[in-house]
Every structure is written in C-alpha cells, then in structure tokens.
Amino acid sequence: MSTKRTKGVTIVYPIVYGNVATLLPQKKVPDSDHTHKWTVSVKGINGQEIGHFVKKVTFKLHETYSNPQRIVEHPPFEITETGWGEFELSIKLQFIEGSEKPVTLYHNLRLHSYEDDGSISTSSKNKPVQSFQYDELVFTDPP
Ligand SMILES: O=C(Nc1ccc(C(=O)N2CC(c3nccs3)C2)s1)[C@@H]1CCCN1
C-alpha cells in the first residue's frame, strides 16, 4: 500500500551538526593517551526540536572505539567521548515517517590545534573548540 503524498509541497528543516571539544586536565601520571573530551551532536536551529520527525540517529565513530556505532533514539541526539585525535565520523538520521529515506551526514571531528613544538597555545587551551556545519533536510511531497 503506497503512502498518499501532498504534491507540490516542500518542507525544509534547517539543522546544525558538529562537535565541541575541551582539553582533559593534564594528568601527573598519564594513564591514558586521551587528551580531549568531545561531544558530537545534530540539532535543529533556534531551539527547534527535531525529535518530532527524527526517529533515531546513529553516530559511527572510528573503528578503534568500543561499540563504534552509537544509536541515540531520543533527543538530545548527541554522544560524548574522549580521545586523542581527529577523524571523520558519520551521522545517520532515520525518520519517524517510514517512507522518508535515511540521510547520512559526514563530519570531521575537530580538536585543539597544536603549535609546531607540539604545545597548544595558552590562549586557546582554556577555550572549547567548536566545529559545526549548517544543512537543511528537505522533504518533498510529504505524506
Ligand atoms: O587521530 C586520528 N585517528 C583517530 C582514531 C581514533 C582516535 C581516538 O582518539 N581514539 C580511539 C579511542 C581509543 N583509545 C583507546 C582505545 S579506543 C580514542 S584518533 C587520525 C590519525 C592521524 C590524524 N587523525
């Protein structure tokens, strides 16, 4: 049975996705090579809730992470991890309206930049890094 659709109507949902990152406090005895804590997220803009039409979001991390496919089924659609480097991750959005195909976004995780001598500048080490992209989910002839 096919879903009845509304011809000629287009719905556009602006979204923002990306990450924030903060430096982990230096440990006297480094028992881990993790230098950063980061949160990757996908949200609506101006506080618009996307949970009304997004059923679940799957964040696919680098394969070296345990359980690299992280499924989030309720807002906020975000995950927080720690790590030492930058890598590309994917963000797959699946919709409550089953007839809408999933959308996969790609984001290059961003951490603090290092100086040539391997240090992080004093001015930036106390500030979170923020790296976000704007995009739009476009639904044509919605049901
Ligand atoms: O950094 C990069 N790739 C990365 C992949 C994973 C990273 C990471 O941070 N972690 C894996 C996770 C674990 N640690 C221990 C057990 S699981 C913490 S970093 C590339 C290489 C050059 C430039 N960018």
GROMACS .gro file of C-alpha atoms and ligand atoms in nm:
model
  167
    1MET     CA    1   0.000   0.000   0.000
    2SER     CA    2   0.161   0.331  -0.107
    3THR     CA    3   0.152   0.639   0.119
    4LYS     CA    4  -0.068   0.929  -0.006
    5ARG     CA    5   0.160   1.232  -0.063
    6THR     CA    6   0.091   1.607  -0.084
    7LYS     CA    7   0.200   1.709  -0.433
    8GLY     CA    8   0.390   2.034  -0.478
    9VAL     CA    9   0.469   2.082  -0.107
   10THR     CA   10   0.829   2.103   0.017
   11ILE     CA   11   0.922   2.112   0.387
   12VAL     CA   12   1.271   2.235   0.480
   13TYR     CA   13   1.419   2.174   0.828
   14PRO     CA   14   1.743   2.359   0.897
   15ILE     CA   15   1.987   2.156   1.109
   16VAL     CA   16   2.329   2.208   1.264
   17TYR     CA   17   2.572   1.924   1.328
   18GLY     CA   18   2.929   1.902   1.452
   19ASN     CA   19   3.130   1.889   1.773
   20VAL     CA   20   3.261   2.077   2.070
   21ALA     CA   21   3.590   1.967   2.230
   22THR     CA   22   3.765   2.052   2.557
   23LEU     CA   23   4.110   1.959   2.678
   24LEU     CA   24   4.124   1.697   2.953
   25PRO     CA   25   4.319   1.814   3.259
   26GLN     CA   26   4.686   1.715   3.232
   27LYS     CA   27   4.743   1.401   3.443
   28LYS     CA   28   5.057   1.382   3.656
   29VAL     CA   29   5.095   1.016   3.566
   30PRO     CA   30   4.945   0.986   3.218
   31ASP     CA   31   4.749   0.663   3.244
   32SER     CA   32   4.580   0.737   2.915
   33ASP     CA   33   4.679   0.895   2.586
   34HIS     CA   34   4.339   1.064   2.566
   35THR     CA   35   4.383   1.440   2.554
   36HIS     CA   36   4.030   1.561   2.479
   37LYS     CA   37   3.666   1.518   2.571
   38TRP     CA   38   3.428   1.588   2.283
   39THR     CA   39   3.057   1.587   2.210
   40VAL     CA   40   2.919   1.538   1.859
   41SER     CA   41   2.556   1.636   1.800
   42VAL     CA   42   2.285   1.711   1.545
   43LYS     CA   43   2.018   1.968   1.634
   44GLY     CA   44   1.756   2.193   1.487
   45ILE     CA   45   1.824   2.566   1.484
   46ASN     CA   46   1.676   2.833   1.712
   47GLY     CA   47   1.590   2.560   1.959
   48GLN     CA   48   1.366   2.383   1.703
   49GLU     CA   49   1.311   2.024   1.819
   50ILE     CA   50   1.394   1.761   1.555
   51GLY     CA   51   1.268   1.473   1.771
   52HIS     CA   52   0.922   1.531   1.625
   53PHE     CA   53   1.037   1.380   1.294
   54VAL     CA   54   1.373   1.213   1.361
   55LYS     CA   55   1.323   0.862   1.500
   56LYS     CA   56   1.689   0.778   1.569
   57VAL     CA   57   2.043   0.895   1.497
   58THR     CA   58   2.338   0.658   1.451
   59PHE     CA   59   2.682   0.807   1.511
   60LYS     CA   60   2.953   0.592   1.351
   61LEU     CA   61   3.288   0.652   1.520
   62HIS     CA   62   3.637   0.532   1.426
   63GLU     CA   63   3.654   0.153   1.442
   64THR     CA   64   3.904   0.168   1.732
   65TYR     CA   65   3.629   0.287   1.964
   66SER     CA   66   3.435   0.022   2.150
   67ASN     CA   67   3.085  -0.012   2.010
   68PRO     CA   68   3.167   0.240   1.731
   69GLN     CA   69   2.804   0.253   1.610
   70ARG     CA   70   2.626   0.462   1.873
   71ILE     CA   71   2.246   0.469   1.835
   72VAL     CA   72   2.053   0.754   2.001
   73GLU     CA   73   1.673   0.716   1.991
   74HIS     CA   74   1.567   1.033   2.176
   75PRO     CA   75   1.682   1.396   2.177
   76PRO     CA   76   1.935   1.530   2.251
   77PHE     CA   77   2.089   1.349   1.956
   78GLU     CA   78   2.448   1.360   2.076
   79ILE     CA   79   2.726   1.143   2.211
   80THR     CA   80   3.022   1.234   2.431
   81GLU     CA   81   3.357   1.054   2.419
   82THR     CA   82   3.725   1.110   2.494
   83GLY     CA   83   4.013   1.068   2.251
   84TRP     CA   84   4.346   1.192   2.120
   85GLY     CA   85   4.291   1.272   1.755
   86GLU     CA   86   4.066   1.390   1.474
   87PHE     CA   87   3.882   1.160   1.233
   88GLU     CA   88   3.578   1.155   1.008
   89LEU     CA   89   3.258   1.024   1.157
   90SER     CA   90   2.916   0.971   1.004
   91ILE     CA   91   2.576   1.070   1.141
   92LYS     CA   92   2.281   0.873   1.001
   93LEU     CA   93   1.933   1.019   1.056
   94GLN     CA   94   1.630   0.792   1.033
   95PHE     CA   95   1.282   0.941   1.030
   96ILE     CA   96   0.955   0.864   1.206
   97GLU     CA   97   0.785   0.880   0.866
   98GLY     CA   98   0.896   0.539   0.742
   99SER     CA   99   0.861   0.636   0.375
  100GLU     CA  100   1.136   0.903   0.412
  101LYS     CA  101   1.479   0.763   0.323
  102PRO     CA  102   1.757   0.796   0.586
  103VAL     CA  103   2.006   1.082   0.550
  104THR     CA  104   2.377   1.034   0.628
  105LEU     CA  105   2.595   1.333   0.716
  106TYR     CA  106   2.974   1.336   0.749
  107HIS     CA  107   3.174   1.541   0.997
  108ASN     CA  108   3.546   1.577   1.054
  109LEU     CA  109   3.591   1.580   1.432
  110ARG     CA  110   3.792   1.888   1.532
  111LEU     CA  111   4.013   1.920   1.841
  112HIS     CA  112   4.251   2.194   1.950
  113SER     CA  113   4.527   2.284   1.702
  114TYR     CA  114   4.886   2.214   1.806
  115GLU     CA  115   5.182   2.450   1.765
  116ASP     CA  116   5.495   2.326   1.584
  117ASP     CA  117   5.651   2.233   1.917
  118GLY     CA  118   5.353   2.010   1.998
  119SER     CA  119   5.205   2.252   2.251
  120ILE     CA  120   4.860   2.408   2.248
  121SER     CA  121   4.864   2.787   2.262
  122THR     CA  122   4.781   2.931   2.604
  123SER     CA  123   4.511   3.148   2.451
  124SER     CA  124   4.322   2.852   2.309
  125LYS     CA  125   4.382   2.572   2.558
  126ASN     CA  126   4.124   2.704   2.803
  127LYS     CA  127   3.857   2.752   2.538
  128PRO     CA  128   3.640   2.476   2.390
  129VAL     CA  129   3.682   2.414   2.018
  130GLN     CA  130   3.354   2.436   1.829
  131SER     CA  131   3.312   2.299   1.476
  132PHE     CA  132   2.961   2.295   1.334
  133GLN     CA  133   2.804   2.279   0.989
  134TYR     CA  134   2.464   2.406   0.875
  135ASP     CA  135   2.248   2.198   0.646
  136GLU     CA  136   1.883   2.153   0.552
  137LEU     CA  137   1.666   1.842   0.549
  138VAL     CA  138   1.429   1.880   0.253
  139PHE     CA  139   1.111   1.672   0.235
  140THR     CA  140   0.921   1.695  -0.095
  141ASP     CA  141   0.558   1.595  -0.141
  142PRO     CA  142   0.532   1.495   0.228
  143PRO     CA  143   0.270   1.236   0.328
  144LIG     O1  144   4.356   1.074   1.508
  144LIG     C1  145   4.329   1.003   1.416
  144LIG     N1  146   4.251   0.895   1.424
  144LIG     C2  147   4.196   0.850   1.540
  144LIG     C3  148   4.121   0.738   1.552
  144LIG     C4  149   4.077   0.715   1.684
  144LIG     C5  150   4.121   0.811   1.770
  144LIG     C6  151   4.098   0.826   1.913
  144LIG     O2  152   4.106   0.936   1.964
  144LIG     N2  153   4.070   0.722   1.987
  144LIG     C7  154   4.046   0.581   1.959
  144LIG     C8  155   3.994   0.572   2.102
  144LIG     C9  156   4.055   0.467   2.181
  144LIG     N3  157   4.162   0.479   2.254
  144LIG    C10  158   4.191   0.362   2.319
  144LIG    C11  159   4.104   0.260   2.296
  144LIG     S1  160   3.988   0.317   2.191
  144LIG    C12  161   4.044   0.711   2.127
  144LIG     S2  162   4.214   0.928   1.689
  144LIG    C13  163   4.383   1.034   1.280
  144LIG    C14  164   4.524   0.981   1.264
  144LIG    C15  165   4.605   1.094   1.213
  144LIG    C16  166   4.518   1.213   1.209
  144LIG     N4  167   4.389   1.175   1.264
   0.00000   0.00000   0.00000
